[in-house]
Each structure stands twice: as structure tokens, then as C-alpha cells.
CSV table of C-alpha atoms and ligand atoms in Angstrom, one decimal:
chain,number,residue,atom,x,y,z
W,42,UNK,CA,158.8,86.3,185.7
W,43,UNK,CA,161.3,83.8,186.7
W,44,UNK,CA,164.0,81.6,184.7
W,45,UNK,CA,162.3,78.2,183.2
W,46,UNK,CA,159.9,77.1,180.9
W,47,UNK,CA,157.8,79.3,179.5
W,48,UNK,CA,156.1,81.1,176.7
W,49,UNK,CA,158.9,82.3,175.0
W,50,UNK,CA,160.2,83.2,171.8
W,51,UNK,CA,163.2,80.6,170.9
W,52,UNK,CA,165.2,82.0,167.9
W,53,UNK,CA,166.1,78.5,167.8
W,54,UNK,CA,162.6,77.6,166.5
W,55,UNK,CA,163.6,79.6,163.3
W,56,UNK,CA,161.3,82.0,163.8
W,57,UNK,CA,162.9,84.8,161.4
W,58,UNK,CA,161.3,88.0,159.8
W,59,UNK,CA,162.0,88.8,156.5
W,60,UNK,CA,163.3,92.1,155.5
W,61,UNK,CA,160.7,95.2,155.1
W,62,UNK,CA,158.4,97.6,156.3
W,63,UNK,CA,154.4,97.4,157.6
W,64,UNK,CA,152.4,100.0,158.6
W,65,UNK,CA,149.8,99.2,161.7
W,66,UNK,CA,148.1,101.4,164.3
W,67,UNK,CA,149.1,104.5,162.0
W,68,UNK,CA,152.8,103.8,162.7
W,69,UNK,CA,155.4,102.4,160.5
W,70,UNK,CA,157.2,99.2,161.8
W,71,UNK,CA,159.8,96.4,161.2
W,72,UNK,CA,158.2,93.2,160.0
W,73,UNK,CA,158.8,91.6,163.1
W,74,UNK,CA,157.0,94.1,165.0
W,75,UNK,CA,154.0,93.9,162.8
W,76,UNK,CA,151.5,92.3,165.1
W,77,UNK,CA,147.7,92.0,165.6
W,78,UNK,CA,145.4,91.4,168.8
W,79,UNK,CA,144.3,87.7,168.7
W,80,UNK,CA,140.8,88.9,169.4
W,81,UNK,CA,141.1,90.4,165.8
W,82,UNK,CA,138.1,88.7,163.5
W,83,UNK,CA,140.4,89.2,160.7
W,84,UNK,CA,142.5,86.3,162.7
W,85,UNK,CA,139.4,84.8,164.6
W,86,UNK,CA,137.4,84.4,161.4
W,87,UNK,CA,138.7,85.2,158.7
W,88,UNK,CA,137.2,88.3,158.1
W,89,UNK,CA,139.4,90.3,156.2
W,90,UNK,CA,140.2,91.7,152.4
W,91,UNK,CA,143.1,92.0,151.4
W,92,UNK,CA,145.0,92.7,147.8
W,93,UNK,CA,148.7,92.7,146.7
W,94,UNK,CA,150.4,94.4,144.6
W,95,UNK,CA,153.9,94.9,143.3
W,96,UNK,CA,156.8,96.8,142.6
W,97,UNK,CA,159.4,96.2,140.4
W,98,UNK,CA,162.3,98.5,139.4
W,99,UNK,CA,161.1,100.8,141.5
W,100,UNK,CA,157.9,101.2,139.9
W,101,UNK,CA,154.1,100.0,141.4
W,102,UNK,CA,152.6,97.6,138.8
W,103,UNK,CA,148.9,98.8,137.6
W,104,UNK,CA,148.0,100.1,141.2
W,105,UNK,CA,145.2,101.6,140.5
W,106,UNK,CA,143.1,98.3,139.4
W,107,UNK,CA,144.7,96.9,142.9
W,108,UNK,CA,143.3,99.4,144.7
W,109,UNK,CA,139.8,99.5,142.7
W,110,UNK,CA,139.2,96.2,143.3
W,111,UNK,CA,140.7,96.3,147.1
W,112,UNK,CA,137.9,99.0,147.8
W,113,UNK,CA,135.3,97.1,146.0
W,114,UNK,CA,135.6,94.0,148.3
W,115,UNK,CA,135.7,97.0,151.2
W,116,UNK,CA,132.7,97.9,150.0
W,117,UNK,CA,131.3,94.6,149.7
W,118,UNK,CA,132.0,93.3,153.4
W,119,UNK,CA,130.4,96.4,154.6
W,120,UNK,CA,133.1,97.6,156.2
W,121,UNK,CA,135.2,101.2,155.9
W,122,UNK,CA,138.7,101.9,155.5
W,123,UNK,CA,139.5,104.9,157.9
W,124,UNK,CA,141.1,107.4,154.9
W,125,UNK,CA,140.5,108.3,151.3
W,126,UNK,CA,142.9,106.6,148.4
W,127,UNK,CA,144.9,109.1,148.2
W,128,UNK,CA,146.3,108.2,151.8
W,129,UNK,CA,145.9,104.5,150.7
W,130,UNK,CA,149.2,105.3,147.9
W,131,UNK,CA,151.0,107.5,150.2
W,132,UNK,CA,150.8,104.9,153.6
W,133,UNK,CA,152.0,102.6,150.4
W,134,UNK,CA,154.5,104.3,148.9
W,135,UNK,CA,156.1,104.8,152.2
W,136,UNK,CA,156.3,101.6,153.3
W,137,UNK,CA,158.3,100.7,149.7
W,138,UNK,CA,160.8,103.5,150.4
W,139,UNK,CA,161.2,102.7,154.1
W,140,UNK,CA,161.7,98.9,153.1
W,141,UNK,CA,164.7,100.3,150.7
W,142,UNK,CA,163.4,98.0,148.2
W,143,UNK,CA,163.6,98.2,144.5
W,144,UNK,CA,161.2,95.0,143.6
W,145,UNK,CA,158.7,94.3,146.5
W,146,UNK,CA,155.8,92.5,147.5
W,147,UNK,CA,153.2,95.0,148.8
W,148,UNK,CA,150.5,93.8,150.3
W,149,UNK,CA,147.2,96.1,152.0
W,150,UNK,CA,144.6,94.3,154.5
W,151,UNK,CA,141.7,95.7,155.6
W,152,UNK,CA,140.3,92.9,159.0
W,153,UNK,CA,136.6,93.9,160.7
W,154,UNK,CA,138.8,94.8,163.8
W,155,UNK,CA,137.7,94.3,167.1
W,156,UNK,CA,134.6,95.6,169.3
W,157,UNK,CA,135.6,97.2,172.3
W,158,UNK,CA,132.7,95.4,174.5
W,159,UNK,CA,133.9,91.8,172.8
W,160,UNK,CA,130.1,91.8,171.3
W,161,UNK,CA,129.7,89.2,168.6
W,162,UNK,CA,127.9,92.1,166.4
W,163,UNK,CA,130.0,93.0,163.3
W,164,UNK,CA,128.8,96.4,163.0
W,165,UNK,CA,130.4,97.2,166.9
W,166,UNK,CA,133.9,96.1,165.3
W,167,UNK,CA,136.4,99.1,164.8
W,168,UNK,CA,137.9,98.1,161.5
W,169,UNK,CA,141.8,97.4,161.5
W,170,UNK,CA,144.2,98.5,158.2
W,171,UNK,CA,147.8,97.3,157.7
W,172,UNK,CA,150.4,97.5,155.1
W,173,UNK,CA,153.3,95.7,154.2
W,174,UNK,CA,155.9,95.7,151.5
W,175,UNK,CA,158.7,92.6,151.6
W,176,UNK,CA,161.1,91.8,149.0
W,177,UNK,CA,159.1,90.3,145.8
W,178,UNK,CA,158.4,86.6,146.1
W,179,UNK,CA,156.9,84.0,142.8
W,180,UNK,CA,154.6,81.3,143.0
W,181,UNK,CA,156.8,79.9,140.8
W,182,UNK,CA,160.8,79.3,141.8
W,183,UNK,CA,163.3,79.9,139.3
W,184,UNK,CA,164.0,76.2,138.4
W,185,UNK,CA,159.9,76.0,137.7
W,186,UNK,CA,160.2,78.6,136.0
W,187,UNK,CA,162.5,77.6,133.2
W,188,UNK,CA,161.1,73.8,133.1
W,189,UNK,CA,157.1,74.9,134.3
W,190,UNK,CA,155.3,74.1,137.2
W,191,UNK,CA,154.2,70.3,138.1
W,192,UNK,CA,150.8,70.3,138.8
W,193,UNK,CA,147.8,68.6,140.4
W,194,UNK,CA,144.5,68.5,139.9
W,195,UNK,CA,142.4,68.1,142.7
W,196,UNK,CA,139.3,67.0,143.3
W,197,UNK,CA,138.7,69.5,146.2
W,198,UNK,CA,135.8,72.1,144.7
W,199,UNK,CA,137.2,75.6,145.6
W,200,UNK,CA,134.9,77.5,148.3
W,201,UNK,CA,131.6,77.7,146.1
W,202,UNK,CA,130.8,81.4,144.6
W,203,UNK,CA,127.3,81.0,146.2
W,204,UNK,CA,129.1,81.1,149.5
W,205,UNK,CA,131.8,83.3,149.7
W,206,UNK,CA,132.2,85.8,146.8
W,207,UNK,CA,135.4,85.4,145.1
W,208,UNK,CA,135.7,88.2,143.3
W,209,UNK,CA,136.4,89.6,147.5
W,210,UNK,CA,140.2,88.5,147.6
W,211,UNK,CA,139.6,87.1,151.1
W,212,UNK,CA,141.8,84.4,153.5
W,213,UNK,CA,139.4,81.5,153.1
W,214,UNK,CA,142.3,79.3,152.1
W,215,UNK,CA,141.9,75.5,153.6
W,216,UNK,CA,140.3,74.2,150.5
W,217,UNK,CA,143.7,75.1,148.7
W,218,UNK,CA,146.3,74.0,152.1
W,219,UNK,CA,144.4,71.4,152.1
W,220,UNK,CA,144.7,70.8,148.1
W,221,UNK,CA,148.5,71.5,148.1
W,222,UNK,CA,149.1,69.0,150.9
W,223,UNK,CA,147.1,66.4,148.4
W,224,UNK,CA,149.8,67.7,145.4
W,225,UNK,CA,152.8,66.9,147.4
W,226,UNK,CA,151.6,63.5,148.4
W,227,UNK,CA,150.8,62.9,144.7
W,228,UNK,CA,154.6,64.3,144.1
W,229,UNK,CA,153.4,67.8,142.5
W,230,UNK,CA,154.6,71.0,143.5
W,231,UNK,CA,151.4,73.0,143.3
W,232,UNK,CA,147.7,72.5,142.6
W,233,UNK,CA,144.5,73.8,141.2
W,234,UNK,CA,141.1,73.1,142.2
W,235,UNK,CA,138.1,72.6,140.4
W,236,UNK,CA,134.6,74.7,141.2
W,237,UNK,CA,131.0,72.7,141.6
W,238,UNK,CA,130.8,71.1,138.1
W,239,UNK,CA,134.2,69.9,138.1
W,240,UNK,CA,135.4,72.0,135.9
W,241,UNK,CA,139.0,74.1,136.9
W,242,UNK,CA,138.7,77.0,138.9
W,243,UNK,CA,141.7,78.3,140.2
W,244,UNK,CA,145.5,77.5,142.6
W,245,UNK,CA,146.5,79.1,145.8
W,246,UNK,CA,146.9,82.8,144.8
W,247,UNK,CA,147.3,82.4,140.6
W,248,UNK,CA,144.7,81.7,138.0
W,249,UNK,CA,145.0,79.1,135.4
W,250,UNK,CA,144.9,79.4,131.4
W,251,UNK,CA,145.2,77.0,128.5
W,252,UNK,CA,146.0,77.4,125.3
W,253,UNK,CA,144.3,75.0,122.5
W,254,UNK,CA,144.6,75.3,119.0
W,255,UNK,CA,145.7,79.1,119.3
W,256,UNK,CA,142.6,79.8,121.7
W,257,UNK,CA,143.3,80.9,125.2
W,258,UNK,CA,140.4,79.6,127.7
W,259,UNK,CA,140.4,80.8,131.5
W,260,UNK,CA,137.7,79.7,133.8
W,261,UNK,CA,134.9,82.4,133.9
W,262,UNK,CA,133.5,82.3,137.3
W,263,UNK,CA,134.1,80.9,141.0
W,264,UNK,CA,137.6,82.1,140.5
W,265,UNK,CA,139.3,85.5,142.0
W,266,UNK,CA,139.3,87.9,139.4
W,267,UNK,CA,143.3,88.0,138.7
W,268,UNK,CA,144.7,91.1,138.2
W,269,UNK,CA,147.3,89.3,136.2
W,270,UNK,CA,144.5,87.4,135.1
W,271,UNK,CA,143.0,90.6,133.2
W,272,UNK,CA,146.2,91.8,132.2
W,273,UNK,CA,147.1,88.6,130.2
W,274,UNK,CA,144.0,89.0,128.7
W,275,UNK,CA,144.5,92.4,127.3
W,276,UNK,CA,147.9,91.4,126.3
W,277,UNK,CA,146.5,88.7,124.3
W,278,UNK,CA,144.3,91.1,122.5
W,279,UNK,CA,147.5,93.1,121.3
W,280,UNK,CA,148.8,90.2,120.7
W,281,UNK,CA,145.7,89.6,118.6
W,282,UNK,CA,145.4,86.1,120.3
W,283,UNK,CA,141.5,84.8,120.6
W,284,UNK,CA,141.4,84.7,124.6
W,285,UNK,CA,138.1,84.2,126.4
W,286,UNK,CA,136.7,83.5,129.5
W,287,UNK,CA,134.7,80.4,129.9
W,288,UNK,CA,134.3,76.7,131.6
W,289,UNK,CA,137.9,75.1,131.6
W,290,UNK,CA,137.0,71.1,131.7
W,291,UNK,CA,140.1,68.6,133.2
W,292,UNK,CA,140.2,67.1,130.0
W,293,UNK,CA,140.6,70.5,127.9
W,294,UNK,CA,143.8,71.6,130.6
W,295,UNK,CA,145.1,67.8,129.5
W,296,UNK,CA,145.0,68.2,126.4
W,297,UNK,CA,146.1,71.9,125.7
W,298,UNK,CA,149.3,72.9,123.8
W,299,UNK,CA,150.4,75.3,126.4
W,300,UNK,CA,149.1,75.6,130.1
W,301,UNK,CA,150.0,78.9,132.4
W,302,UNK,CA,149.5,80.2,135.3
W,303,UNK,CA,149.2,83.9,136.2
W,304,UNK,CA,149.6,85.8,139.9
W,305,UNK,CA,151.2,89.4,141.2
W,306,UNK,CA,153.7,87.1,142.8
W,307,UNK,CA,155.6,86.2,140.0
W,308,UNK,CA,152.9,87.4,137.1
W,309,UNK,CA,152.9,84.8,134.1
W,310,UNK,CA,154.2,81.4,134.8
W,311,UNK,CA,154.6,78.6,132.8
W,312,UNK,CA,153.4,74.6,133.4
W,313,UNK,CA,155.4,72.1,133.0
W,314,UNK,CA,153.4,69.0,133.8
W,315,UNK,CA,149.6,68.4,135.0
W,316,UNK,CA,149.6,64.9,137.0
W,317,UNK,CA,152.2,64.0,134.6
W,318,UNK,CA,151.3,65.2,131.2
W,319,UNK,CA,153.1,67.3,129.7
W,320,UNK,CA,151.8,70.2,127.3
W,321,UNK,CA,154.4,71.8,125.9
W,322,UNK,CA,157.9,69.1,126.7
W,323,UNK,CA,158.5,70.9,130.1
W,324,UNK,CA,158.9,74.0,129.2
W,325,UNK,CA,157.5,77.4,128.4
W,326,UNK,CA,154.8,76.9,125.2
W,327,UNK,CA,155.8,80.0,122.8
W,328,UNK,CA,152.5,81.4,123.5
W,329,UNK,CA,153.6,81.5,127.0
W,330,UNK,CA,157.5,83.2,126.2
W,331,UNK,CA,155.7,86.3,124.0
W,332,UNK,CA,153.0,86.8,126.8
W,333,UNK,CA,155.6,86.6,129.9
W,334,UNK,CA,158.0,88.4,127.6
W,335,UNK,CA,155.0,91.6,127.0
W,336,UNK,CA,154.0,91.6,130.5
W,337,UNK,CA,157.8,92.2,131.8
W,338,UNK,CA,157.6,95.1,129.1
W,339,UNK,CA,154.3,97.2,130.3
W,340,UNK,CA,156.4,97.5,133.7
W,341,UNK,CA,158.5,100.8,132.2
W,342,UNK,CA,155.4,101.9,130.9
W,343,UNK,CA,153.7,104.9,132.5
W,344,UNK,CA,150.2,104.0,131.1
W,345,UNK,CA,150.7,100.5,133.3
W,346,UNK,CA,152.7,101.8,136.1
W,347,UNK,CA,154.1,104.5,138.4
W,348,UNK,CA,157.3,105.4,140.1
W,349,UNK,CA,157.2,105.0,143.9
W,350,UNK,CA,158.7,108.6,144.2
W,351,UNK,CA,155.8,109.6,141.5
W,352,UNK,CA,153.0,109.0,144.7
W,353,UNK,CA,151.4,111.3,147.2
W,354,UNK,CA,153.8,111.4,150.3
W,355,UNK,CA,151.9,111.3,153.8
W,356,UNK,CA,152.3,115.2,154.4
W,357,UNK,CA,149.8,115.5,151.2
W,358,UNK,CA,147.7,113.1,151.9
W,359,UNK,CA,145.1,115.7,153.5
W,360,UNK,CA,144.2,116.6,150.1
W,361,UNK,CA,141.7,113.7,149.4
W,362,UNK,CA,140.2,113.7,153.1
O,933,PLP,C1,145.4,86.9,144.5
O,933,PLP,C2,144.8,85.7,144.0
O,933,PLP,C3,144.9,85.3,142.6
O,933,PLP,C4,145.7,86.1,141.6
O,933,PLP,O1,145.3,87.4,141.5
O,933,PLP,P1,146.4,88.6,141.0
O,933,PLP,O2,145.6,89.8,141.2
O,933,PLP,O3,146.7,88.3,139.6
O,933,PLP,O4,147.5,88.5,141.9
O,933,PLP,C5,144.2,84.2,142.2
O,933,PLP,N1,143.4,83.5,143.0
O,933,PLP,C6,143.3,83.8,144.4
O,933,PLP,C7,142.5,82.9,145.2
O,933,PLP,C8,144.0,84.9,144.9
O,933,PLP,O5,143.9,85.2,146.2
């Protein structure tokens, strides 16, 4: 094609890559070579799973719940992945090493594919698996993290449960772009939505807690079922902390003593303000310090997590097939 205008990539536009590895069409890749066809229904509609886990110090972070509950919402969408688990931790584990990363962000996807005949029948679609692993990222940065997160509350209800099942960690995100756009005009940094009733349900990627009166609430349903969610749970019961799952009303996250937030990407976070109230004097509630300070600690622990090096490598893989 000749010089002039034309569809090309301008480095100019800041399109940059971050640093890692993916693994697509059964081949290991540089990020910025990670790329699906646009006729993909995991890009046309949406029609994906998907679950992330994490590394940190060189050890995977309870990956066996990750990938339970990654096969689960497999299972769910009626669709197949192409190999058994045991591949699943080695196609992984490789993409950690090949990244050369120590703490990473590691995600697995699982789209319906596409049909080779373009037919609009899902069951034609050849499913399409990729993996990832970048350097770790937070919900929360480090400045929110020492002074909390300022939150919003919106009034957008998060995709209903009746609808789209939410324990299927799935891309249906607008309701929460489209939240997080209302918490920056109302000068927040983040937001959480409520569910049907109006009670809370949950943020972009993290689940939401509050602590009143040495009780721990979390919303019970129409919420993705946080693995971090479930680990600051258990870690409440050593703690021997009263932590249950139920309807979380506006005016009980208002008025709480502490309020956190919990997500792989940057497990438990504390907030600092809901539309301007503060909790805990914008900082983390010491509820909030002993939990964030427990969950760091399970991450040397070989009941909770396992050395990258500790995984199946690809040339055992054939094991489990
Ligand atoms: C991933 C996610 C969470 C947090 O789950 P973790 O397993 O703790 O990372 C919460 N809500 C939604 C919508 C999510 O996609």
C-alpha cells in the first residue's frame, strides 16, 4: 500500500504494551502480539469467562479456588476448555516465568470463539482460551491506600442476578463504566453499585464490606463471588470476628466504623470516604490493618499458595489428558 493516510498504528497515539507474557492459539507471545479475531463473540458479545489470579513473591495465591470457580462458569456457559487443569497451571505457570515476574497479574479467558460458517448458533463456535500474566496491578493506588478509597454510591442497579449470573465472572461491565464515570463527575475515585432493592452490591472488580459494631456485613447475593471476598471471610473467623453475608443497606455502609473493599488486584483495601463521610478519619479502621495485615501473611503459606516452579511444566501436562 502507498504512503498517506491510513489505518495505521501511530506510536504517537500512546498505544503502549505493558510488560509480560500471553498465551493464544497454543503459542506463547509478547503482550503486544496478543490479539483476537474481531469476529470473536467473546469481543462481539461479550461472551466470555474469565478469572484472575495472582502471584506475589513468586508464589500463585489460592489457585486452586481460581481455577474451581473459572471451570464452574465454563461449565455454566456451556462451553469447553480444550485441555484438562493440569495443562490449565502449567500454560499458567509458564506464562509467569516467561514474563520474568515475581508479583503478577495473571489472568485466564475462556470466549465462545468463532464458527467457521459465521452461523449465529453458539454451539458451531470453536471455543477460544488465552492467558496472560502482567506485572500486579491494585484497585486501589498507593496514596488510597494509606488514606482509603473515596467512594460513590450510585444509583445504577448492577446487571440483575435474574439476568446474567454473577457468580460467572463475565465482561458485562457498562453498568459499572458507566457508574465510575458518574463517581468522577461527583469527584470520587471509585464506585459501587447497588442490586434491585437498592441495597449495595458490588464496584468494578472488588466486593465491599462494612464493619458495625464489631460485625462484618457483605452483600449476600447479585454480587461476584470474591475470591478475596471468601478469603476475608475465613480470616475473620480466625480472627474470631462475627462476619456474615447478608443485605448491605446505603444507610448501614454510612454509618459503619470501618468500610473495605476486597479484589485479587490489590486484595484488602481500605475506604476512606463514601460521598463524603468518613468511617474511620480517612484511614484504615483497625479492623481493616489486622485483616490486610493476615491476608499479606497466608501468601508464604503452602496451605494458601504455591511456588510458580512448584507447577506442572507443559512437557507433563499429558498426564491429566
Ligand atoms: C473479579 C471481581 C470481583 C473480585 O473478585 P476476586 O476473586 O476477589 O478478585 C468482584 N466483582 C466483580 C464484578 C469481579 O469481576
Amino acid at each position: 500500500m502507498a504512503d498517506g493516510p491510513g489505518p495505521q498504528l501511530r506510536p504517537e497515539a500512546g498505544l503502549t504494551f505493558p510488560p509480560g507474557c500471553a498465551y493464544i492459539g497454543s503459542q506463547f507471545v509478547p503482550m503486544s502480539e496478543a490479539k483476537i479475531s474481531v469476529l470473536d463473540w467473546g469481543f462481539l458479545r461479550s461472551d466470555a469467562t474469565y478469572d484472575v489470579v495472582h502471584v506475589w513473591k513468586g508464589r500463585f495465591f489460592r489457585l486452586d479456588v481460581h481455577i474451581e470457580r473459572f471451570l464452574n462458569g465454563i461449565a455454566k456457559l456451556r462451553m469447553e476448555l480444550p485441555f484438562g487443569p493440569e495443562r490449565l497451571q502449567a500454560i499458567l505457570a509458564e506464562c509467569v516465568r516467561r514474563a520474568e515476574l515475581n508479583d503478577a497479574y495473571v489472568e485466564m479467558i475462556l470466549t465462545r470463539g468463532t464458527s467457521p460458517t459465521f452461523s449465529r448458533d453458539p454451539r458451531d463456535a470453536i471455543n477460544t482460551f488465552i492467558a496472560f500474566a502482567i506485572p500486579f496491578g491494585s484497585v486501589a493506588n498507593a496514596d488510597q491506600m494509606t488514606r482509603g478509597v473515596n467512594l460513590h454510591v450510585s444509583s445504577i442497579p448492577r446487571i440483575g442476578p435474574d439476568s446474567v449470573d454473577p457468580t460467572v465472572k463475565n465482561y458485562h461491565w457498562l453498568d459499572l463504566v458507566a457508574g465510575l464515570y458518574e463517581a468522577y463527575d461527583a469527584g470520587a475515585e471509585n464506585v459501587l453499585l447497588v442490586d434491585g432493592d437498592g441495597n449495595l452490591a458490588e464496584g468494578p472488580g472488588f466486593n465491599v464490606f462494612a464493619v458495625n459494631d464489631d460485625q462484618v456485613t457483605t452483600p449476600d447475593r447479585g454480587v461476584l463471588e470474591g475470591v478475596t471476598r471468601r478469603t476475608a471471610l475465613e480470616l475473620l473467623a480466625e480472627l474470631q470476628v462475627k462476619a456474615k453475608t447478608a443485605p448491605l443497606s446505603i444507610a448501614a455502609l454510612k454509618a459503619a466504623d470501618e468500610v473495605f473493599i476486597t479484589s485479587t488486584a490489590g486484595g484488602v483495601m481500605p475506604v476512606g470516604r463514601i460521598d463524603g463521610v468518613a468511617p474511620s478519619a480517612d484511614a484504615p479502621g483497625p479492623l481493616t490493618q489486622r485483616l490486610t495485615e493476615r491476608y499479606w501473611a497466608k501468601h508464604t503459606d503452602p496451605v494458601w499458595s504455591v511456588g510458580v516452579d512448584e507447577l506442572p511444566t507443559l512437557d507433563d501436562w499429558r498426564r491429566d489428558d
